[in-house]
Coordinates of C-alpha atoms in Angstrom, one line a residue:
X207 CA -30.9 14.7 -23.1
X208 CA -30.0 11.3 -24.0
X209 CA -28.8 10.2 -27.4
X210 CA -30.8 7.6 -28.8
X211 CA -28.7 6.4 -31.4
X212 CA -25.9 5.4 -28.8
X213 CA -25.6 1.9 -27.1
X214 CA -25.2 1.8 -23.5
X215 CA -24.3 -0.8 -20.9
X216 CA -25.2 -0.9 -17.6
X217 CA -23.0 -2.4 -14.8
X218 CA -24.2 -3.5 -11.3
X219 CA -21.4 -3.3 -8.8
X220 CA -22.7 -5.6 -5.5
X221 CA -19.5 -4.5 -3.3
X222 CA -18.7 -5.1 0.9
X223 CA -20.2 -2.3 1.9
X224 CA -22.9 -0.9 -1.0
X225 CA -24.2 -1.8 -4.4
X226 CA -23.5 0.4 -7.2
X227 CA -25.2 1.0 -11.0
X228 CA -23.3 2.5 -13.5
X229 CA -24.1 3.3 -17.0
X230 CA -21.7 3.5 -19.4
X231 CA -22.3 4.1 -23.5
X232 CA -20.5 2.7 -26.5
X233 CA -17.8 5.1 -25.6
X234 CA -16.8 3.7 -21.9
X235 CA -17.7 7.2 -20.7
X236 CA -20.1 7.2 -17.6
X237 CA -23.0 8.7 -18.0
X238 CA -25.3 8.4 -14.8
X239 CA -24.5 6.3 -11.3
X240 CA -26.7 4.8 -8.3
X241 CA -25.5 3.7 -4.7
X242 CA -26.8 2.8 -1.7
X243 CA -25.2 1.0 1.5
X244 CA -26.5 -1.9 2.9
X245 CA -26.0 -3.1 6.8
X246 CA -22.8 -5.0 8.6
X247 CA -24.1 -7.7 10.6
X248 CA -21.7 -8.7 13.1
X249 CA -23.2 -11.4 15.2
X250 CA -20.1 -12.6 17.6
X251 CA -16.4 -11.2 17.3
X252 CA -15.0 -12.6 13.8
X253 CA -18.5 -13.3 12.3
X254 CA -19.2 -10.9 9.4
X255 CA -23.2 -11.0 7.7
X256 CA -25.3 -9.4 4.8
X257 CA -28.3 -9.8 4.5
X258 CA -28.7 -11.0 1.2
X259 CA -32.2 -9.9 0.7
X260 CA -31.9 -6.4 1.7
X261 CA -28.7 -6.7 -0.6
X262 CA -31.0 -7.9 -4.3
X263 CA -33.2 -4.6 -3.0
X264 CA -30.8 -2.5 -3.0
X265 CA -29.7 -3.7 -6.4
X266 CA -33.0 -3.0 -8.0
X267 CA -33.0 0.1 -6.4
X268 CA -29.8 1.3 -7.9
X269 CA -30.3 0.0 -11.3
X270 CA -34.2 2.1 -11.3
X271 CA -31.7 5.2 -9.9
X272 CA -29.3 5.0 -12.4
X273 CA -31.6 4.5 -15.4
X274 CA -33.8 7.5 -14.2
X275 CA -30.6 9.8 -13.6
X276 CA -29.5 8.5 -17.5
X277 CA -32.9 9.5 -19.1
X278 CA -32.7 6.2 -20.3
X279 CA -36.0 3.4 -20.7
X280 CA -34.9 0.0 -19.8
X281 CA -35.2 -1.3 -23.3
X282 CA -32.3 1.1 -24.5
X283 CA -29.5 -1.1 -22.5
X284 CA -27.8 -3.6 -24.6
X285 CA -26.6 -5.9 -21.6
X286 CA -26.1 -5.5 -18.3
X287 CA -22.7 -7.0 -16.3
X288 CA -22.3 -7.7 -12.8
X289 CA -19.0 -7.7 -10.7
X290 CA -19.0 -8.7 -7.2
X291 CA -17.2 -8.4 -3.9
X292 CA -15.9 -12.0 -3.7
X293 CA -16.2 -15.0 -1.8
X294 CA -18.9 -13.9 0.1
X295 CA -21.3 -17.1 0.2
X296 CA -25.2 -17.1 -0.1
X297 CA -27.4 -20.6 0.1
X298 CA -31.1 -19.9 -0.5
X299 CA -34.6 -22.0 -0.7
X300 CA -35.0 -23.0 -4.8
X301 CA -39.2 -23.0 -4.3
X302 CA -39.6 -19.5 -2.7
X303 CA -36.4 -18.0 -3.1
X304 CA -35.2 -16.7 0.2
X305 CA -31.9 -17.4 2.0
X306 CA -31.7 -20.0 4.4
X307 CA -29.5 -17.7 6.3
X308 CA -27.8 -14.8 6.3
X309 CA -24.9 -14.7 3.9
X310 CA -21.0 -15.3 5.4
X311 CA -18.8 -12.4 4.1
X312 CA -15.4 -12.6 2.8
X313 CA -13.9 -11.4 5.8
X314 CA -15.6 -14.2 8.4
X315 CA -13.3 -16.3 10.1
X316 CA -15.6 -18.5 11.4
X317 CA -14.1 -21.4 9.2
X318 CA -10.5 -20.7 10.7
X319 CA -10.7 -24.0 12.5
X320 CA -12.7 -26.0 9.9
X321 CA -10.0 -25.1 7.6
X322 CA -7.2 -26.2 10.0
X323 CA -9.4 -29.5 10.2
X324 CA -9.4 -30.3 6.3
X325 CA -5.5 -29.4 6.1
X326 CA -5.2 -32.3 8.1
X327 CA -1.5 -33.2 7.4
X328 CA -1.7 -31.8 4.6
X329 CA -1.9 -28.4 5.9
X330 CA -2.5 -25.3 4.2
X331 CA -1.6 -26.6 0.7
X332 CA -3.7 -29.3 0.5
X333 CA -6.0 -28.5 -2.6
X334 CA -3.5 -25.2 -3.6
X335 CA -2.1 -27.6 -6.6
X336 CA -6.1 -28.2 -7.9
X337 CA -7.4 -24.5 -7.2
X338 CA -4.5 -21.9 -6.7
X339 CA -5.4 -21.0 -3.4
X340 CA -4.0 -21.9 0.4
X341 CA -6.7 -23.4 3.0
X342 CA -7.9 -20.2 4.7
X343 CA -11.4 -18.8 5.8
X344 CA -11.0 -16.1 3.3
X345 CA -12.5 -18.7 0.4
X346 CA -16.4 -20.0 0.0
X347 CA -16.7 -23.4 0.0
X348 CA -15.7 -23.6 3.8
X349 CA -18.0 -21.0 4.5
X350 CA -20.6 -23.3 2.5
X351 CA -19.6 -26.5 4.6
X352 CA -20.2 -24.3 7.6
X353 CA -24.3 -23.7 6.8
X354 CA -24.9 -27.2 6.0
X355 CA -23.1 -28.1 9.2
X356 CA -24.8 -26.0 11.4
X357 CA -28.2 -25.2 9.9
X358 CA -31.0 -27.6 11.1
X359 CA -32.1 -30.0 8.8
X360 CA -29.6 -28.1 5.6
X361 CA -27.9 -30.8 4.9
X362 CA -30.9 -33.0 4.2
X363 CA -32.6 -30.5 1.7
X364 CA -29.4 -29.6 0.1
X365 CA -29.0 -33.2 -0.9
X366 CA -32.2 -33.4 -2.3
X367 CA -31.5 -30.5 -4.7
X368 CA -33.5 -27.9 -2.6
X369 CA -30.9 -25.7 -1.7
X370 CA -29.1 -23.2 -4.3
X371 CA -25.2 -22.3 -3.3
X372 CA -23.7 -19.1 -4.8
X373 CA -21.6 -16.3 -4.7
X374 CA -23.1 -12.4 -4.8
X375 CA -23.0 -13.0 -8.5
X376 CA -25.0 -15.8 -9.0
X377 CA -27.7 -14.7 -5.8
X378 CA -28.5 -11.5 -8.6
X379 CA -27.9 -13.8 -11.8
X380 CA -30.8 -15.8 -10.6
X381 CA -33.6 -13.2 -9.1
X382 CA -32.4 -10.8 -12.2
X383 CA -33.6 -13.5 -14.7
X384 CA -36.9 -14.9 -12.5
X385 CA -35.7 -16.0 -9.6
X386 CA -38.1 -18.9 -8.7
X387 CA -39.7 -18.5 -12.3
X388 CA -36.6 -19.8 -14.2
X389 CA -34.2 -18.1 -12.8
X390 CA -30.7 -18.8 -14.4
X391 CA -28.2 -20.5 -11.6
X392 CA -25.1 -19.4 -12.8
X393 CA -21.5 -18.5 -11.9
X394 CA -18.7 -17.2 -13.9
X395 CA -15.0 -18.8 -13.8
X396 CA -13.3 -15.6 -11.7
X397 CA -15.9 -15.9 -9.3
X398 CA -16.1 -20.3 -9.2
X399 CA -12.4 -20.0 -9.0
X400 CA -12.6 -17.8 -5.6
X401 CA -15.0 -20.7 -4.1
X402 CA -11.8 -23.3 -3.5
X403 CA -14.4 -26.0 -4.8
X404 CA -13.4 -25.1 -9.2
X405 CA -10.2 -27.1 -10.5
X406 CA -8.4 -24.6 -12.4
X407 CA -6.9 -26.7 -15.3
X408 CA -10.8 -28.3 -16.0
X409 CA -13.0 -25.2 -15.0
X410 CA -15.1 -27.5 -13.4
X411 CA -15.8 -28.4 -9.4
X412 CA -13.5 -30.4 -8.2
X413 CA -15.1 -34.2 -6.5
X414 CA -12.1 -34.6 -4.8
X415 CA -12.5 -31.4 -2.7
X416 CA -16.5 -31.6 -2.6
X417 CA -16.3 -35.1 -0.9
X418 CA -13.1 -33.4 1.7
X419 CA -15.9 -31.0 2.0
X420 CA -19.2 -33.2 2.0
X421 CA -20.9 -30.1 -0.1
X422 CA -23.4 -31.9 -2.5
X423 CA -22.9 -31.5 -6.4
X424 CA -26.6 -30.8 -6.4
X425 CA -26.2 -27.3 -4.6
X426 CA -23.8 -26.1 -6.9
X427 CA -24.5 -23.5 -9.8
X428 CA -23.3 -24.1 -13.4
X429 CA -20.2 -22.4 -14.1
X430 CA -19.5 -20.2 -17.1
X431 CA -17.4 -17.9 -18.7
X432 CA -17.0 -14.1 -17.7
X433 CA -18.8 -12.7 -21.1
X434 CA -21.4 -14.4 -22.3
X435 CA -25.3 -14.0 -22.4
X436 CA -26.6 -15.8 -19.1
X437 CA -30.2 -15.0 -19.5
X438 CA -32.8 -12.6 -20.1
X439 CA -33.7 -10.3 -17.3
X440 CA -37.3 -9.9 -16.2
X441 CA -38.9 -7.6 -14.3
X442 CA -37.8 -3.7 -14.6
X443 CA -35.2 -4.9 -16.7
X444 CA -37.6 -7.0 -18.9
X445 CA -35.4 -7.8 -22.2
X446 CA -32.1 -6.8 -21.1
X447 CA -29.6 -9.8 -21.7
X448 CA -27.6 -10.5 -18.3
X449 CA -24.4 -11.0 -19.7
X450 CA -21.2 -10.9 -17.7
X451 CA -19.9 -11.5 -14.2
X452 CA -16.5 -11.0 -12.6
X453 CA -15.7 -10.5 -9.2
X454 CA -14.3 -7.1 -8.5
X455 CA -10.4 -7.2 -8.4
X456 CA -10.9 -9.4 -11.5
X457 CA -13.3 -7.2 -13.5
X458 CA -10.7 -3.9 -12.4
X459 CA -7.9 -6.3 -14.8
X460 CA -10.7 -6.3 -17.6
X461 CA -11.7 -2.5 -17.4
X462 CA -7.4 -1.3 -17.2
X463 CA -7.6 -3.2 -20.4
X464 CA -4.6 -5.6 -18.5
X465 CA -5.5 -7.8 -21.6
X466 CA -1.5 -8.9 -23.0
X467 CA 0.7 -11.0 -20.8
X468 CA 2.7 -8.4 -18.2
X469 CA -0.2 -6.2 -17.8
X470 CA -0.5 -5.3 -13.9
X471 CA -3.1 -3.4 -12.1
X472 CA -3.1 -2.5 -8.5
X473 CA -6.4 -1.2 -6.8
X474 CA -5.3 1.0 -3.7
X475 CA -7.7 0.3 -0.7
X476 CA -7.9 -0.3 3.0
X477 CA -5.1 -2.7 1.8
X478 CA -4.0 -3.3 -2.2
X479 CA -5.0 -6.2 -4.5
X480 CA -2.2 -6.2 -7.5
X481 CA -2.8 -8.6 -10.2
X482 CA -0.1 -9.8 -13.0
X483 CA -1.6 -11.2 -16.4
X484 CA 0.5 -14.2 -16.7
X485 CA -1.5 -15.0 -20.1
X486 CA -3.2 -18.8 -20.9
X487 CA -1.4 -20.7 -18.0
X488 CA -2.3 -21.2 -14.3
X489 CA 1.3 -20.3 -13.0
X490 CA 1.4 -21.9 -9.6
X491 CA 3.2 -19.8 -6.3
X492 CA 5.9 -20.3 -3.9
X493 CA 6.0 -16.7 -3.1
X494 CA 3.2 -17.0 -1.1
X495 CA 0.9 -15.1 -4.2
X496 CA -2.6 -16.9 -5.0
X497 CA -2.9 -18.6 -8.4
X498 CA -6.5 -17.5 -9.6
X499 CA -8.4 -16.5 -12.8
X500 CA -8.2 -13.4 -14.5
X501 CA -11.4 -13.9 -17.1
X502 CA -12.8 -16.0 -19.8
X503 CA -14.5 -14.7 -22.9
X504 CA -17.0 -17.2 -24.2
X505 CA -15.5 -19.7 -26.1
X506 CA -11.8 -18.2 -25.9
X507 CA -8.9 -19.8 -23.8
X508 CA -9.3 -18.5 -20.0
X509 CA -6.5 -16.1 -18.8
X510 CA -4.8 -16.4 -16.0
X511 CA -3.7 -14.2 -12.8
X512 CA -0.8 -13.9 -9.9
X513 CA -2.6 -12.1 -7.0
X514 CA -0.6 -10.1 -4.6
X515 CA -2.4 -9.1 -1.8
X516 CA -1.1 -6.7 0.9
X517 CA -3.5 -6.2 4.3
X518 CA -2.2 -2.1 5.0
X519 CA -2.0 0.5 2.8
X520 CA -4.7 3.3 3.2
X521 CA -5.2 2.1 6.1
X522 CA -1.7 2.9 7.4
X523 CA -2.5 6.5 6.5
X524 CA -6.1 6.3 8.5
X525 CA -3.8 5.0 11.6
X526 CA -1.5 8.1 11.2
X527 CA -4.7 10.0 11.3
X528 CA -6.7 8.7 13.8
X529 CA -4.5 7.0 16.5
X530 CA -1.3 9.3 16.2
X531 CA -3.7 12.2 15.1
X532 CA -0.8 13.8 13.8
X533 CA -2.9 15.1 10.9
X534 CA -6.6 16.0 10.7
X535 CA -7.3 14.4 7.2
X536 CA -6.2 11.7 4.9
X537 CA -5.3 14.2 2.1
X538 CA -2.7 16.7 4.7
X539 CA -0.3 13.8 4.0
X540 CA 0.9 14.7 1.0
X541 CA 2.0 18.2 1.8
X542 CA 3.5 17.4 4.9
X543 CA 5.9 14.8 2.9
X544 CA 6.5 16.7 0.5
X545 CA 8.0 19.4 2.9
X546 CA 11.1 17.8 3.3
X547 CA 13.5 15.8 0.4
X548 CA 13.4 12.0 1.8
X549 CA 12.2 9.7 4.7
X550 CA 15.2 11.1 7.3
X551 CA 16.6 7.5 7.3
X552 CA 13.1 6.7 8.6
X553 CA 10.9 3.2 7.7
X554 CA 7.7 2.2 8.9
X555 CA 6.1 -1.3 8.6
X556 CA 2.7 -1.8 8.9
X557 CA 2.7 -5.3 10.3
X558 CA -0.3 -4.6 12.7
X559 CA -1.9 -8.2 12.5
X560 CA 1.1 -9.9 10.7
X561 CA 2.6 -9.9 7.3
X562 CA 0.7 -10.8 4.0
X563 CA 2.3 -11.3 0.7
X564 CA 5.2 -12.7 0.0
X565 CA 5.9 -13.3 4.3
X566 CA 2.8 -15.0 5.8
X567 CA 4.6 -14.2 8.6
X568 CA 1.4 -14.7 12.0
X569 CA 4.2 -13.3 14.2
X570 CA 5.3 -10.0 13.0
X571 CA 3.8 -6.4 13.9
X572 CA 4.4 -3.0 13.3
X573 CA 8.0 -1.4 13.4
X574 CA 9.6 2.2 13.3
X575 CA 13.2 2.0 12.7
X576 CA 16.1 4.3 12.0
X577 CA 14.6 7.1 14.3
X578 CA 17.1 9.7 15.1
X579 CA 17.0 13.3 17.0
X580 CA 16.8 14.5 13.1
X581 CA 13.5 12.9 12.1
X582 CA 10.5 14.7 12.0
X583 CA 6.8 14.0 11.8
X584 CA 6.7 15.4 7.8
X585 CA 9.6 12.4 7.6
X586 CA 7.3 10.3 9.5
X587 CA 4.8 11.0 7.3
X588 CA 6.6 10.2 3.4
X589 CA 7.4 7.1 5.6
X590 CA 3.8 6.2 5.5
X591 CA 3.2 6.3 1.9
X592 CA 6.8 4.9 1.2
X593 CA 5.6 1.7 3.2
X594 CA 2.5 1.2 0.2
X595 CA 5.4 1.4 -2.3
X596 CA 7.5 -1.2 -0.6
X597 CA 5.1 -3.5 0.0
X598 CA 4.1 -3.9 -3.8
X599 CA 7.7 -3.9 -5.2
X600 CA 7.8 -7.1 -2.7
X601 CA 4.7 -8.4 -4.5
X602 CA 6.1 -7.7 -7.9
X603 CA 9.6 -9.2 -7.1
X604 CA 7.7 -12.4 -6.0
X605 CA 5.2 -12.2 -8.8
X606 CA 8.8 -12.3 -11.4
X607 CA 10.2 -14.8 -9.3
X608 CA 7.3 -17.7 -9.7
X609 CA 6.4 -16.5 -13.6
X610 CA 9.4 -15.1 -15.1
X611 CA 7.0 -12.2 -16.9
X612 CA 8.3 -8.4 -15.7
X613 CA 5.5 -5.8 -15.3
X614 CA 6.3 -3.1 -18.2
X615 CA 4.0 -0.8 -16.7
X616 CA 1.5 -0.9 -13.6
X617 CA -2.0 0.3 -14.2
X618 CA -3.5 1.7 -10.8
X619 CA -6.8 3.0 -9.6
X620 CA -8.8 3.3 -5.9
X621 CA -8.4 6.1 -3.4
X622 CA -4.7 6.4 -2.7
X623 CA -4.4 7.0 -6.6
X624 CA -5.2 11.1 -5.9
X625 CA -1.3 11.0 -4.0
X626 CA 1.0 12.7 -6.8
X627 CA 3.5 11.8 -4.3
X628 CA 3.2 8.2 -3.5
X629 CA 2.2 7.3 -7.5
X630 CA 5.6 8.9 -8.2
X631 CA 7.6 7.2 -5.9
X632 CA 5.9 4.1 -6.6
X633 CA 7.2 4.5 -10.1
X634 CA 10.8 5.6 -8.6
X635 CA 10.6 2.3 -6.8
X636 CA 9.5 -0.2 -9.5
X637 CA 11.7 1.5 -12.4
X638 CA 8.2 1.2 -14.8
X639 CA 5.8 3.7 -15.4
X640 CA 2.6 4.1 -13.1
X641 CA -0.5 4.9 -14.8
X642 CA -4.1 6.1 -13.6
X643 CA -6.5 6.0 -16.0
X644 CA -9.0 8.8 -17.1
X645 CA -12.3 6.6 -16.1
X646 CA -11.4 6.0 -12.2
X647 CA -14.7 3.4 -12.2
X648 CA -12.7 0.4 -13.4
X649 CA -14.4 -2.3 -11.3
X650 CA -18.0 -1.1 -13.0
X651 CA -16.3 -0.5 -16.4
X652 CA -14.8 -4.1 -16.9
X653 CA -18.3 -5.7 -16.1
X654 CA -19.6 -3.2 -18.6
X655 CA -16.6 -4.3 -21.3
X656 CA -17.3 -7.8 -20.8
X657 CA -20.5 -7.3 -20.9
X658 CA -20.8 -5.7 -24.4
X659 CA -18.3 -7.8 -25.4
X660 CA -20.6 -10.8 -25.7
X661 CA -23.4 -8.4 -27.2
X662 CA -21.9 -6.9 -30.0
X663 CA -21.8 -3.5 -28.5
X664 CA -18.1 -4.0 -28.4
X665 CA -15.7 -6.1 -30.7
X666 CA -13.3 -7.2 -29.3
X667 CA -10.3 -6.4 -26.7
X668 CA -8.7 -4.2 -29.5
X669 CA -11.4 -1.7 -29.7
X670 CA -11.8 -1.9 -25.6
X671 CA -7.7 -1.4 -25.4
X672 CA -8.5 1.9 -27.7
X673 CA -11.0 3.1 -25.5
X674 CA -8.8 3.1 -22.3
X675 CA -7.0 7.0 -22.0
X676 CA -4.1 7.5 -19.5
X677 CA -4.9 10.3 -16.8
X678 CA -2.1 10.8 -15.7
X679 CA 1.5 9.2 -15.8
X680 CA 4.7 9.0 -13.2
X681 CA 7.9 7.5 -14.9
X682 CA 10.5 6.9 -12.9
X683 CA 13.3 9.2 -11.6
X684 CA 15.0 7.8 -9.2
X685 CA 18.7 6.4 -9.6
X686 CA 19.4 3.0 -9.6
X687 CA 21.8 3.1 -6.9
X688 CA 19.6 4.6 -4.5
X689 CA 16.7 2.7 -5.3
X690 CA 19.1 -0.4 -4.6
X691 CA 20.0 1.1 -0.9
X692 CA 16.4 2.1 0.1
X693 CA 15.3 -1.3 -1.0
X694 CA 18.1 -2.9 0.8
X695 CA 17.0 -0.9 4.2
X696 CA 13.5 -1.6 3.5
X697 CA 14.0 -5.2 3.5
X698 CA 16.4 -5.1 7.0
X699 CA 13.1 -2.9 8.2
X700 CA 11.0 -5.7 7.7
X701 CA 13.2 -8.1 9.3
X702 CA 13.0 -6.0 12.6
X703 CA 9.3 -7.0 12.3
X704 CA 9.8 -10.7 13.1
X705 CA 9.0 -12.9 15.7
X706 CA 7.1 -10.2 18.2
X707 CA 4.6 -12.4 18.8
X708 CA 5.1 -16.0 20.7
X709 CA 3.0 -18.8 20.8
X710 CA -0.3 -17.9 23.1
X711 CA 0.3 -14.1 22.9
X712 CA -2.5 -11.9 21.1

């Protein structure tokens, strides 16, 4: 039975792969969740689509499923946040409200060579002082130059103010509160920060880069902060103010409560997004990290984030798994490391398409070095999980070296999080303390937090800091002199990586 007297926030989480509802009350305790996938569209190798009309039905399905689960009636939610996977791009018709075409995903690479095009001589760097980010196919606006490029009769219709651009975030904003009947056209700063198009000094879009891009002002939502009141949704939401948006790796920093300068979080995936508070400045990288926003709270200064991200980490233990197949399941790991005492003078590094941050190094791939007759597969295997904890010491090194802030602790949540082993020597590694925190949800939980933030459910980052409760923490044990000499043979590891590929090979 549901307490009436308590507020609750929902959260919509509109990820890669599925769309998620979470209800949270006044506590930050979950109380019912909703998810459904939605389909991959791969039309030619490198093209990645949604659908972003099945993806808005599978929202309102969700948010109905998680309300029903709750026992709740709409008109008991306070607000309602969103956080998004980002970057993926969405134009759509103003007057009837569908897409014009299917929406590019994040991970489309179909702008690789438009990119190289706008780099010119320039190169890669050629808008990273304005926005934070290199030239790379991972980021929106390309992917919006690409529609009006190759859409018949886009371009035309987008300059007469026909066409709506936006992120996942601002596609639900607008259906949420009335789609073609008023429907808000909105984005928040995280998310207009992710698009290459927002200047990150103004919080504005950029002219400079939208005439580089030809991408008319006209299609361009109105950007906002991350916790404010949007809109009103309509519909089965009717009265429900639609007040926050953060795209995911951002909103994960707002729900592990990363709110003082030197707050880190790291979300263990397929690969690992680690993100450093570095407080009310834009810091800009030559560590190869991406400059981008952390969150804005209405009126308040924006803060600002380093963003590490590395391309293999779970998915170094899925390859163990499934190509080597010398365990059955992801979780056997753990107790087959932890059979013997250390790595055997064994390192592995997962360069299988090249080397993310700090390297950018195209050319490397995928080493095992120091094998000897003594080296088992349980050494093989610590090896594995060793290579995660590598990887983000190199982020945070670089993340010190362009800032000058240390990490005094690392906050850390996804899958990987459920290895004792691997949090511990992640801690050994870093010489801070790891922490997983007791609600696992964090993504859904900061869009909630922000969320109630600008409705009064919540006042202010204090009160959220009070709510967050360790799980679990690993502090480190590891000497200094042999974290020194691992790191050192890490490092010589990597170097083996370089230079495997040459010009025209695959």
């Amino acid at each position: 039975m549901t307490d009436h007297s308590v507020k609750y926030v929902a959260a919509i989480d509109q990820g890669t792969t599925s769309s998620r509802c979470i209800i949270f009350d006044q506590n930050g305790a979950m109380v019912a969740v909703d998810q459904r996938e939605h389909r991959q569209i791969f039309p030619k190798p490198g093209w990645v689509e949604h659908d972003a009309t099945e993806i808005w039905s599978k929202v309102q399905a969700v948010v109905a499923g998680a309300i029903a689960k709750a026992g709740l009636r709409a008109d008991q939610l306070s607000a309602l946040g969103i956080t998004n996977q980002r970057e993926t791009t969405v134009l759509w018709d103003r007057a009837t409200g569908k897409p014009v075409h299917n929406a590019i995903v994040w991970q489309d690479t179909r702008t690789s060579a438009l990119c190289r095009r706008l780099g010119g001589t320039d190169g890669q760097d050629r808008f990273r002082e304005a926005t934070g980010l290199p030239l790379a196919s991972y980021f929106s606006g390309p992917k919006a130059a690409w529609l009006l490029d190759n859409v018949p009769g886009l371009r035309a219709r987008a300059e007469r103010g026909e066409i709506a651009f936006g992120t996942l975030d601002s596609w639900l904003i607008w259906n949420l509160t009335g789609g073609t009947d008023g429907g808000r056209h909105v984005t928040d700063v995280t998310n207009a920060g992710r698009t290459m198009l927002m200047n990150l000094r103004t919080l504005q879009w950029e002219p400079s880069i939208l005439s580089a891009m030809n991408i008319p002002e006209a299609v361009l939502p109105e950007i906002r902060s991350s916790a404010e009141v949007y809109g009103t949704a309509v519909g089965q939401l009717a009265g429900v103010p639609v007040a926050s948006a953060l795209g995911d790796q951002q909103a994960a920093v707002f729900g592990q409560a990363c709110y003082d300068v030197g707050t880190a979080k790291n979300t263990y995936g397929t690969g690992s997004f680690l993100l450093l508070n570095t407080g009310n400045r834009p810091v800009p990288s030559k560590s190869g990290l991406l400059t981008t926003m952390g969150y804005k709270i209405g009126d308040e200064p924006p803060v600002y984030c380093l963003e590490g991200s590395i391309a293999l980490t779970g998915a170094l233990v899925q390859w163990f798994r499934d190509q080597l197949g010398i365990i059955r399941s992801a979780d056997e790991i753990e107790p087959l490391a932890e059979s013997v005492e250390d790595n055997g003078g064994a390192y592995i590094v997962p360069a299988f398409s090249g080397l993310f941050a700090p390297y950018w190094r195209s050319d490397a791939r995928g080493v095992v070095t120091g094998l000897t007759r003594y080296v088992t597969k349980a050494h093989l295997a610590r090896a594995v999980l060793e290579a995660t904890s590598w990887q983000t010491r190199e982020v945070v090194d670089a993340m010190y070296q362009d800032s000058g802030v240390r990490i005094t602790a690392l906050k850390v949540d996804g899958g990987m999080t459920k290895n004792g082993l691997l949090m511990q020597h992640q801690a050994d590694v870093l010489g801070v303390p790891v922490i997983r925190p007791r609600v696992s949800e964090t993504t859904c939980l900061g869009a909630a937090y922000a969320a109630g933030l600008a409705t009064g459910v919540w006042n202010g980052l204090d009160e959220l800091k009070a709510h967050w409760q360790r799980d679990v923490e690993w502090t480190p044990a590891m000497e200094t002199s042999v974290r020194d000499r691992e790191y050192r043979n890490w490092r010589r590891a990597v170097e083996k990586s370089f230079g495997w590929v040459e010009d025209g090979d695959g």
